[in-house]
PDB file of C-alpha atoms and ligand atoms in Angstrom:
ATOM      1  CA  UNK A  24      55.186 106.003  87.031  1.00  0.00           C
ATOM      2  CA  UNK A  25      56.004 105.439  90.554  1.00  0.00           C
ATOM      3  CA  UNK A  26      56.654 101.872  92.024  1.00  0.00           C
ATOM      4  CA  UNK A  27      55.672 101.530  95.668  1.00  0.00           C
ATOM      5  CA  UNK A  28      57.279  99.262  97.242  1.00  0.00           C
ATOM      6  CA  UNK A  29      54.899  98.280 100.343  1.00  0.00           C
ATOM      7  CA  UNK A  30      53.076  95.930 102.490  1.00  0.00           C
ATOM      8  CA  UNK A  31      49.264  96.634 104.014  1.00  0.00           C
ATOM      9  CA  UNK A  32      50.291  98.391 107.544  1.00  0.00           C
ATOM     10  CA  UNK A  33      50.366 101.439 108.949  1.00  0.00           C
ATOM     11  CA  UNK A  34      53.736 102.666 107.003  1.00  0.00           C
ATOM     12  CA  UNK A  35      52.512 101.222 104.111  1.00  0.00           C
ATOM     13  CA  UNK A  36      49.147 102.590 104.270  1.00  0.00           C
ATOM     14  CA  UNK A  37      50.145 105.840 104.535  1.00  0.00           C
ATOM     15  CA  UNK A  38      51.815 106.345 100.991  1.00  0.00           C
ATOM     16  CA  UNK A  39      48.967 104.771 100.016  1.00  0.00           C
ATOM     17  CA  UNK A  40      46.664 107.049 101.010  1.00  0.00           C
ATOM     18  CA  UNK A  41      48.927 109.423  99.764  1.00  0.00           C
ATOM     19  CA  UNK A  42      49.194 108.438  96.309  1.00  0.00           C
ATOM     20  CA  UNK A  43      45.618 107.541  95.920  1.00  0.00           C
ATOM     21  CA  UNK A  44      44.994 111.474  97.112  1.00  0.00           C
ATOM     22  CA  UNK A  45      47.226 113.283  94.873  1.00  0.00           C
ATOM     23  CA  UNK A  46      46.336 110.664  92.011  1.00  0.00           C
ATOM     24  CA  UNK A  47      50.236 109.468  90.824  1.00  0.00           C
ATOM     25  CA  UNK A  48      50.279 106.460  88.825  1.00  0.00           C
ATOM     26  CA  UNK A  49      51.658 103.743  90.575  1.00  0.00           C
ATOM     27  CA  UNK A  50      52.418  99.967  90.574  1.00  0.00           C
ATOM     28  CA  UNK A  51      52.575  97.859  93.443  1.00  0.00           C
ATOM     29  CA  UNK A  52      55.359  95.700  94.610  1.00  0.00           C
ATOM     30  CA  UNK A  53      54.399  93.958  97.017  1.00  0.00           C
ATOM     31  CA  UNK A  54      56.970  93.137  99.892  1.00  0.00           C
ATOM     32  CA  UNK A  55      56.085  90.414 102.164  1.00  0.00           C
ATOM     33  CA  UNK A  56      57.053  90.982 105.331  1.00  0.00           C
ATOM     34  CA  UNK A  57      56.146  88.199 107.168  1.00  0.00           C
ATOM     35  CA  UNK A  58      57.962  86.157 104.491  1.00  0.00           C
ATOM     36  CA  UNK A  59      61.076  88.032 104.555  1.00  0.00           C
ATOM     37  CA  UNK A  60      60.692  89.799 101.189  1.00  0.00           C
ATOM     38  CA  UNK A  61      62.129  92.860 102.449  1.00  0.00           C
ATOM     39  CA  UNK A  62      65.970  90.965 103.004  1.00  0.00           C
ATOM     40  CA  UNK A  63      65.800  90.681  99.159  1.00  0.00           C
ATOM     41  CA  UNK A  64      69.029  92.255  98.243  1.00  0.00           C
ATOM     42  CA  UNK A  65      67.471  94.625  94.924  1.00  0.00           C
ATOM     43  CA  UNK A  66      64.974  95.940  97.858  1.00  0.00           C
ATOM     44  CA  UNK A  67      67.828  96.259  99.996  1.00  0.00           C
ATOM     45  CA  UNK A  68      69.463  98.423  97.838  1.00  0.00           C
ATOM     46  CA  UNK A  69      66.875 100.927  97.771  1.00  0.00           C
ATOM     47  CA  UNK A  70      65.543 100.297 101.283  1.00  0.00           C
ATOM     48  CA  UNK A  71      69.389  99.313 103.553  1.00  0.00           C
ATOM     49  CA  UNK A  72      66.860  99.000 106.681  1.00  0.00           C
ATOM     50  CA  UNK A  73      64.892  96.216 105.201  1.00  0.00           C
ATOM     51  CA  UNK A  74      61.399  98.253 105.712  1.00  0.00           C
ATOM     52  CA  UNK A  75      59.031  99.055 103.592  1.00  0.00           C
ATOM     53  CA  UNK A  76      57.454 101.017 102.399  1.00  0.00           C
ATOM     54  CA  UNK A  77      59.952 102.477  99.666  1.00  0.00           C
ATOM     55  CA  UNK A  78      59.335 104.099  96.392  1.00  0.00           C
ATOM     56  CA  UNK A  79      61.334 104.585  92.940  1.00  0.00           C
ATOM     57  CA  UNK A  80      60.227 107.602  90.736  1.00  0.00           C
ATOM     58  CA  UNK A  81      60.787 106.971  87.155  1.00  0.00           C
ATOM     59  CA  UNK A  82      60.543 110.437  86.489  1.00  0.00           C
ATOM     60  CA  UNK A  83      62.474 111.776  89.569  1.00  0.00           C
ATOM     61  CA  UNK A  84      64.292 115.112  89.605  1.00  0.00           C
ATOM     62  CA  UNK A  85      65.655 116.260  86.568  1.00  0.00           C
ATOM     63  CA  UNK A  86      63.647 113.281  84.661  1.00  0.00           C
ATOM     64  CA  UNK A  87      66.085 110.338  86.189  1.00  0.00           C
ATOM     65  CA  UNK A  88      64.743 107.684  88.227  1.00  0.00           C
ATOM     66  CA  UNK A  89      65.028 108.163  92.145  1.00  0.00           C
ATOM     67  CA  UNK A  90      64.077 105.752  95.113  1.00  0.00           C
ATOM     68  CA  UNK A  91      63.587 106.862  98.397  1.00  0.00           C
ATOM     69  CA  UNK A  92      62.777 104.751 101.860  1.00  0.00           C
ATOM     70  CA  UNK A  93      61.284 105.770 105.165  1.00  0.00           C
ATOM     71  CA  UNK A  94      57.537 107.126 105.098  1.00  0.00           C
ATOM     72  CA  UNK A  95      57.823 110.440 106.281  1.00  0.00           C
ATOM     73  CA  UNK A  96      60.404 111.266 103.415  1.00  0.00           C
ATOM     74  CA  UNK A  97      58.318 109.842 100.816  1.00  0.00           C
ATOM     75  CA  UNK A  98      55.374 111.706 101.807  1.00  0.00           C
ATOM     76  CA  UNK A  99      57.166 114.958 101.624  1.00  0.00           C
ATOM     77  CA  UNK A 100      59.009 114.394  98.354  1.00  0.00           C
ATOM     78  CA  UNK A 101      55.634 113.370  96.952  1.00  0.00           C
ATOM     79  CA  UNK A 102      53.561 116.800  98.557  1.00  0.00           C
ATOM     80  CA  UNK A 103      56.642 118.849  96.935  1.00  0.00           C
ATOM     81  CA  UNK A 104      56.426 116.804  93.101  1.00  0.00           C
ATOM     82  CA  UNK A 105      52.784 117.596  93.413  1.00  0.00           C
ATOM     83  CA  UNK A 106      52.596 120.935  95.564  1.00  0.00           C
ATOM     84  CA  UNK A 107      49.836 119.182  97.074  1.00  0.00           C
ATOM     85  CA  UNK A 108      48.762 118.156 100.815  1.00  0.00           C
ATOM     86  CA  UNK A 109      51.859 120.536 102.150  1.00  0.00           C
ATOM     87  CA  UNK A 110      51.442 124.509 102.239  1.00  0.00           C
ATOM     88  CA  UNK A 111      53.918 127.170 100.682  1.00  0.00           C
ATOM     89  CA  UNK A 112      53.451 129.432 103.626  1.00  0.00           C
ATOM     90  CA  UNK A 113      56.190 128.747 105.750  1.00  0.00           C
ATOM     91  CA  UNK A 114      53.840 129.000 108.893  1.00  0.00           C
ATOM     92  CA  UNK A 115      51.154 126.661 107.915  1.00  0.00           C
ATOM     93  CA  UNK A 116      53.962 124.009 106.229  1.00  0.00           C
ATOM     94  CA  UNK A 117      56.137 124.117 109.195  1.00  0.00           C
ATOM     95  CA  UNK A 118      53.073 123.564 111.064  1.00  0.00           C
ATOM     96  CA  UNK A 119      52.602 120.487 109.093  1.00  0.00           C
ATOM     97  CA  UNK A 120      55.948 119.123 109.328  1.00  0.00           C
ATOM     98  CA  UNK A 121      56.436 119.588 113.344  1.00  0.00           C
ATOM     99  CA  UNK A 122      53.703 116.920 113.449  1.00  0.00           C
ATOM    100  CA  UNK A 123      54.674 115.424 110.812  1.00  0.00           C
ATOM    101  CA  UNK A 124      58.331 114.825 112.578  1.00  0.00           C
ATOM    102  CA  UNK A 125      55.662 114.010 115.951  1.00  0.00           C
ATOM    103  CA  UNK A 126      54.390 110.787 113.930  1.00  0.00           C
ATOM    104  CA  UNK A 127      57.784 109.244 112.438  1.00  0.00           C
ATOM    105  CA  UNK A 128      59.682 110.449 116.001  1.00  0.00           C
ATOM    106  CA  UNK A 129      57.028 109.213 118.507  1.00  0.00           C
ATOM    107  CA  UNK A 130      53.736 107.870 117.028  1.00  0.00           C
ATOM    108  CA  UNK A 131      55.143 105.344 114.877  1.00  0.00           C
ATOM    109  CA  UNK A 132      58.054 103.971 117.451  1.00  0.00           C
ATOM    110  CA  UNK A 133      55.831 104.603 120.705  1.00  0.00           C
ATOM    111  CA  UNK A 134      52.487 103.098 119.409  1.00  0.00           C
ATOM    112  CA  UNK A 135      54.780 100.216 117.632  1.00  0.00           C
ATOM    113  CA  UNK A 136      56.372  98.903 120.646  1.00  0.00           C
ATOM    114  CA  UNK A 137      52.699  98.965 122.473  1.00  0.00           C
ATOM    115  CA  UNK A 138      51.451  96.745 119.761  1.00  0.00           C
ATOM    116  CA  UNK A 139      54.722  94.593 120.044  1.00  0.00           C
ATOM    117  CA  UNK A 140      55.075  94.022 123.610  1.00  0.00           C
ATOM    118  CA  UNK A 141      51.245  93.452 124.015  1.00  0.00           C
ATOM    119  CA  UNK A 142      50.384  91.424 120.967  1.00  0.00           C
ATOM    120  CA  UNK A 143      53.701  90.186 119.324  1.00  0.00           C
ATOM    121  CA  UNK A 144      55.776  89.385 122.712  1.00  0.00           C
ATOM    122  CA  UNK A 145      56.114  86.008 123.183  1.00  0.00           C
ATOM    123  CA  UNK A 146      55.369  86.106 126.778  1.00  0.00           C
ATOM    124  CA  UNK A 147      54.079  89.172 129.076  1.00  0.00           C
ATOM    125  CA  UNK A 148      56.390  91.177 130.360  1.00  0.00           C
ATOM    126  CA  UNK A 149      55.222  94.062 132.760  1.00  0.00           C
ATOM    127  CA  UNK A 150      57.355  96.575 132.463  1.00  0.00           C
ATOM    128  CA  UNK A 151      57.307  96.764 128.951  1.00  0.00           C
ATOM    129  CA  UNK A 152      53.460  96.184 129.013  1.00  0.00           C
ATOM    130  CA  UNK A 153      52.825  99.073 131.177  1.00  0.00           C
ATOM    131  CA  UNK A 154      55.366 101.717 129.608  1.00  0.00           C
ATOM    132  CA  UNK A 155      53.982 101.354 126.197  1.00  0.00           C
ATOM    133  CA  UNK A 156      50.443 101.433 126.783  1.00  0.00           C
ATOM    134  CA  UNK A 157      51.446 104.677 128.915  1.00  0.00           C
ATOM    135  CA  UNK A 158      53.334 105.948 126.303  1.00  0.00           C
ATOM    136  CA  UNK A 159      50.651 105.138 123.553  1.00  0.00           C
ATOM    137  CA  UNK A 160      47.739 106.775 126.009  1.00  0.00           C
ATOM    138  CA  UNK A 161      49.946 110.391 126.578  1.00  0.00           C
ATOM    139  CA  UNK A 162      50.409 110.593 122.461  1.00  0.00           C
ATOM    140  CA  UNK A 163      46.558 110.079 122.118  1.00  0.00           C
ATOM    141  CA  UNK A 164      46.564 113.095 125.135  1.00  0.00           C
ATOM    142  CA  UNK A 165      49.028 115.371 123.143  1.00  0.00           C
ATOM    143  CA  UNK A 166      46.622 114.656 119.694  1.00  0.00           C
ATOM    144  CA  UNK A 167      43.316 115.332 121.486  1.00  0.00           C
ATOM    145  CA  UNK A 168      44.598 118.808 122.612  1.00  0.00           C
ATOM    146  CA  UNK A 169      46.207 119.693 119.412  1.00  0.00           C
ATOM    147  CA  UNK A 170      42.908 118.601 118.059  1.00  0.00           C
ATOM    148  CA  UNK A 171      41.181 120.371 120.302  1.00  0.00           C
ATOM    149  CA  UNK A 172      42.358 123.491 118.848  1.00  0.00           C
ATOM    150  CA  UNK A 173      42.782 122.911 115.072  1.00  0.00           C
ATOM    151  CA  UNK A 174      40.737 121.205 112.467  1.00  0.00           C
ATOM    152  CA  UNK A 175      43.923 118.780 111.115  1.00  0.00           C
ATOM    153  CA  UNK A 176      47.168 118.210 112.938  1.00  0.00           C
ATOM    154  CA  UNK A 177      48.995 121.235 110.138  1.00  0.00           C
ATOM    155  CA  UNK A 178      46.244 123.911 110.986  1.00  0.00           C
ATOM    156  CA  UNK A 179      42.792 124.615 108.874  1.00  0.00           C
ATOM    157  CA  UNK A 180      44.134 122.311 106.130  1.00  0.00           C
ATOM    158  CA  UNK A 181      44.445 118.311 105.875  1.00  0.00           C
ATOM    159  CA  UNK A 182      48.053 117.689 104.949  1.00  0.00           C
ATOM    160  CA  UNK A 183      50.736 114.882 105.153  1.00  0.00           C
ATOM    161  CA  UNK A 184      50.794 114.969 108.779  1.00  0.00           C
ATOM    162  CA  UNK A 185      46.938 113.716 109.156  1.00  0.00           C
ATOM    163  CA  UNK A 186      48.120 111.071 106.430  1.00  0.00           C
ATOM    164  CA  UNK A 187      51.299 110.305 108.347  1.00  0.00           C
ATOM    165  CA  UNK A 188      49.091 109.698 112.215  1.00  0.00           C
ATOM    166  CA  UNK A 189      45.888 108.018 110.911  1.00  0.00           C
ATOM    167  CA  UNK A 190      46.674 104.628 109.991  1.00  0.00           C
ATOM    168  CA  UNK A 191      48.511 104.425 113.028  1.00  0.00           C
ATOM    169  CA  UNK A 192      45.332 104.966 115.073  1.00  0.00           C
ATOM    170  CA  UNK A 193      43.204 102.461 113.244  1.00  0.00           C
ATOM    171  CA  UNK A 194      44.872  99.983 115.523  1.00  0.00           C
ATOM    172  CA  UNK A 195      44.374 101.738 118.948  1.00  0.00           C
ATOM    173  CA  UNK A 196      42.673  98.925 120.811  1.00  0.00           C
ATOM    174  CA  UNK A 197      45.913  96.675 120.093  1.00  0.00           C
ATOM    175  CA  UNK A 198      47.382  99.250 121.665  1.00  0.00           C
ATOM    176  CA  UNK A 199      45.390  99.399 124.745  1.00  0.00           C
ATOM    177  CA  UNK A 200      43.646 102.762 124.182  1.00  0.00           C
ATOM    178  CA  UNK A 201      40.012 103.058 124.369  1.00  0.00           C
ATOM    179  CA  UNK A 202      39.048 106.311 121.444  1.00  0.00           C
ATOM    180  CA  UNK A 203      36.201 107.354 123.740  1.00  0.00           C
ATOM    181  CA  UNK A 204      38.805 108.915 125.846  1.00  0.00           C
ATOM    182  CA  UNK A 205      39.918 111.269 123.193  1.00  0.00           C
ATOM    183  CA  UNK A 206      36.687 112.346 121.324  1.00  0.00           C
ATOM    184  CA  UNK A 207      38.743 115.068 119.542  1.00  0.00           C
ATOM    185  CA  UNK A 208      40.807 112.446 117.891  1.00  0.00           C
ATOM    186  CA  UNK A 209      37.935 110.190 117.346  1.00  0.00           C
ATOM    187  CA  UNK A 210      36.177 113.102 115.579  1.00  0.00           C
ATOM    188  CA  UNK A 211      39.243 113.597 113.352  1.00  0.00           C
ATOM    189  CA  UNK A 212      39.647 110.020 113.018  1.00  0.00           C
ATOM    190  CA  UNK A 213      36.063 109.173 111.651  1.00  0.00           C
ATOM    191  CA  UNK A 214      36.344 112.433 109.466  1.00  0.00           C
ATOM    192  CA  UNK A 215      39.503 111.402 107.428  1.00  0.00           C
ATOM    193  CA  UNK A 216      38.498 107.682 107.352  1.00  0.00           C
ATOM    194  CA  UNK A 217      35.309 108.734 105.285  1.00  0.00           C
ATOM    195  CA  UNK A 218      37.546 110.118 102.509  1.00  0.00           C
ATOM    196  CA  UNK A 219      37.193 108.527  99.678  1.00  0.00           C
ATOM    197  CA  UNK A 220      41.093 108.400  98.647  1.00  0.00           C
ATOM    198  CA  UNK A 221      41.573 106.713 102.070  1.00  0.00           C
ATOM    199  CA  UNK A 222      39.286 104.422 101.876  1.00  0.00           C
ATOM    200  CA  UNK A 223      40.964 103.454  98.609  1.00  0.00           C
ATOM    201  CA  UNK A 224      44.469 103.396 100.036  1.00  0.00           C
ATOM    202  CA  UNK A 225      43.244 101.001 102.883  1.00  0.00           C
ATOM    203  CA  UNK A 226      42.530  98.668  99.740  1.00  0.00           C
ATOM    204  CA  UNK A 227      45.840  98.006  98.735  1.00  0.00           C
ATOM    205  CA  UNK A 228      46.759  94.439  99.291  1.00  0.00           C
ATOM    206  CA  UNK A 229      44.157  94.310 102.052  1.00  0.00           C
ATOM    207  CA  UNK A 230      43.285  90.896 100.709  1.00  0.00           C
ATOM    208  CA  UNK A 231      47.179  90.032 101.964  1.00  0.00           C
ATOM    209  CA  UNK A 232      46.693  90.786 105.577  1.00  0.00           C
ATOM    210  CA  UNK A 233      47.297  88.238 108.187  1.00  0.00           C
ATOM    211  CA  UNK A 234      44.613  86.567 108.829  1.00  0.00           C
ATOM    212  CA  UNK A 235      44.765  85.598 112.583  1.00  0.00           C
ATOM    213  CA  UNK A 236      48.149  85.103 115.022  1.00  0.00           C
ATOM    214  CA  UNK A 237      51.515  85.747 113.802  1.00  0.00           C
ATOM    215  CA  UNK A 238      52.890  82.307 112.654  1.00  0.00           C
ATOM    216  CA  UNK A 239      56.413  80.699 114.367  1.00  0.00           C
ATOM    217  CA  UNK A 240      57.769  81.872 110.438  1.00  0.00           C
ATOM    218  CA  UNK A 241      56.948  85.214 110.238  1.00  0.00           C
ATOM    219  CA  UNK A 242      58.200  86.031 114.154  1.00  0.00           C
ATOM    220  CA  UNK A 243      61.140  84.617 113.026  1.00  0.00           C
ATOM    221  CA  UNK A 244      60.985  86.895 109.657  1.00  0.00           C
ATOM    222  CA  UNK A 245      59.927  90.112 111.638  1.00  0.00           C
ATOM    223  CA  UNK A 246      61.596  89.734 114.997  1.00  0.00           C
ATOM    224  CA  UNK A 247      64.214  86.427 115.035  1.00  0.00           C
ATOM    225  CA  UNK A 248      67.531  85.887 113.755  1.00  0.00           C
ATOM    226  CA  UNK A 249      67.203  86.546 110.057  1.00  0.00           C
ATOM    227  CA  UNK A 250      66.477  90.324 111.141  1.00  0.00           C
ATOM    228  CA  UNK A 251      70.149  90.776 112.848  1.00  0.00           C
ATOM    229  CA  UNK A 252      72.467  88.403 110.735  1.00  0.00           C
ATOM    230  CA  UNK A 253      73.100  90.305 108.279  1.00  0.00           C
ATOM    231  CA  UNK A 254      75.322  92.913 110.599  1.00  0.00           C
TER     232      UNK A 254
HETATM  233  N1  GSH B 304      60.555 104.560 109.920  1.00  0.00           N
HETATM  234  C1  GSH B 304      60.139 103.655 108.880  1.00  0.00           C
HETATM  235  C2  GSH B 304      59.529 102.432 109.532  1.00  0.00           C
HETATM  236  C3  GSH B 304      59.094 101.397 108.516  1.00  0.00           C
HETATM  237  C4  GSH B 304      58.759 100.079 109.210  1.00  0.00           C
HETATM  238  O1  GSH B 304      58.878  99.947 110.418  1.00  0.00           O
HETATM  239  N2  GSH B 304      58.319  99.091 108.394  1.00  0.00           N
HETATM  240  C5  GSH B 304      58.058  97.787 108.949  1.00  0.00           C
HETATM  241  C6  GSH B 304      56.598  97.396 108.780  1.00  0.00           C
HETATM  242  S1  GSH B 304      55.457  98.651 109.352  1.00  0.00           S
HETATM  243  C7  GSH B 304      58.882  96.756 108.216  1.00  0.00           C
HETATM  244  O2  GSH B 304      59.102  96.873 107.028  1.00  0.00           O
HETATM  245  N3  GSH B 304      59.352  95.736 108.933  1.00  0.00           N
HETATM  246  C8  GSH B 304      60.117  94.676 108.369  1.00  0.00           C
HETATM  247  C9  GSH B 304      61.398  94.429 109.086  1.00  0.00           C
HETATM  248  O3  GSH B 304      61.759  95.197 110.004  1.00  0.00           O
HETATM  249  O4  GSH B 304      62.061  93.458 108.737  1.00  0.00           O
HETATM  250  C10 GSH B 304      59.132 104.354 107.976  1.00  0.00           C
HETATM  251  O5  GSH B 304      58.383 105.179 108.485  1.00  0.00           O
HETATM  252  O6  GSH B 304      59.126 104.093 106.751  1.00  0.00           O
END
């Protein structure tokens, strides 16, 4: 059994998806991250950035329990426990992990800061405005060719990278980028969102989403004080 430790957004979503494609048991923990859930110090043990998602295997390597944090590790232990959603040929899984390494290096972090500096920022500030949209339209540019040329991000096969860059794109008008501009993405996109072990992982805790703007509590949660004193 494998307990995910998550919250419904793009990070979490992915090991979601993931676990609902390679069909692990899991339970779900939720951590609230609007509510500061993730400053708990048990979590922080096995997550010292206070992020979810994280994960503990009960039946880890040599049958002990392990925990792991940050997405794009979890994704790759899991495809390696399984030997599923990540090739053996070293072409094709190196493939896979380049863009991979593309989503948790510059997907997540660019397309994040868009979303924050246009949506979360308490006032507008221009600079930051324009860089991130920028930033957020050339990653859409570098998918469309890659997609332009291959079926998934890895090659011929869908693999942890697609998992790792699609929940991150179900957000791209929040991130001032129309999908019409990039109709190879928006192909991809609309492919992997009719899967059905996506549509499951999109499920988990979706009845905990925010419903309308962040609150005064959780910007204070997410983005305020409680996030630095602890250093
Ligand atoms: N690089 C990390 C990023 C995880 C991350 O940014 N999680 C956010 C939500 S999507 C979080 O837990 N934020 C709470 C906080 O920073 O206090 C990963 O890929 O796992």
């Amino acid at each position: 059994m494998i307990d995910l430790y998550t919250w419904p957004t793009p990070n979490g979503h992915k090991v979601h998806i993931m676990l609902e494609e390679i069909g692990l048991p899991y339970k779900i923990i939720p951590i609230d991250i609007g509510a500061g859930d993730q400053f708990d110090p048990d979590f922080l043990k096995i997550s010292p950035n206070n992020k979810m998602p994280a994960i503990v295997d009960h039946d880890g390597p040599e049958g002990r329990p392990y925990a792991l944090f940050e997405s794009g590790a979890i994704l790759l232990y899991l495809a390696e426990k399984t030997g599923q959603l990540l090739s053996q040929a070293p072409e094709a899984r190196y493939d896979a992990i380049q863009w991979l390494m593309f989503q948790m290096g510059g997907i997540g972090p660019m397309l994040g800061q868009a979303h924050h500096f246009r949506i979360y920022a308490p006032e507008r500030i221009p600079y930051a405005y324009d860089r991130y949209t920028n930033e957020a339209n050339q990653l859409y540019g570098v998918l469309d060719r890659r997609l332009g040329e291959s079926a998934y991000l890895g090659g011929a096969d869908y693999s942890i990278a697609d998992i790792a860059v699609f929940p991150w794109l179900r957000s791209h008008e929040n991130q001032g980028v129309d999908l019409a501009d990039y109709p190879n993405v928006k192909a991809w996109f609309d492919a992997i969102n009719e899967r059905p072990a996506v549509q499951r992982g999109l499920q988990v805790l979706a009845d905990r989403r925010r419903q309308g703007p962040i609150t005064d509590a959780q910007r204070e949660a997410m983005f305020g004080k409680t996030q630095y004193q602890r250093r």
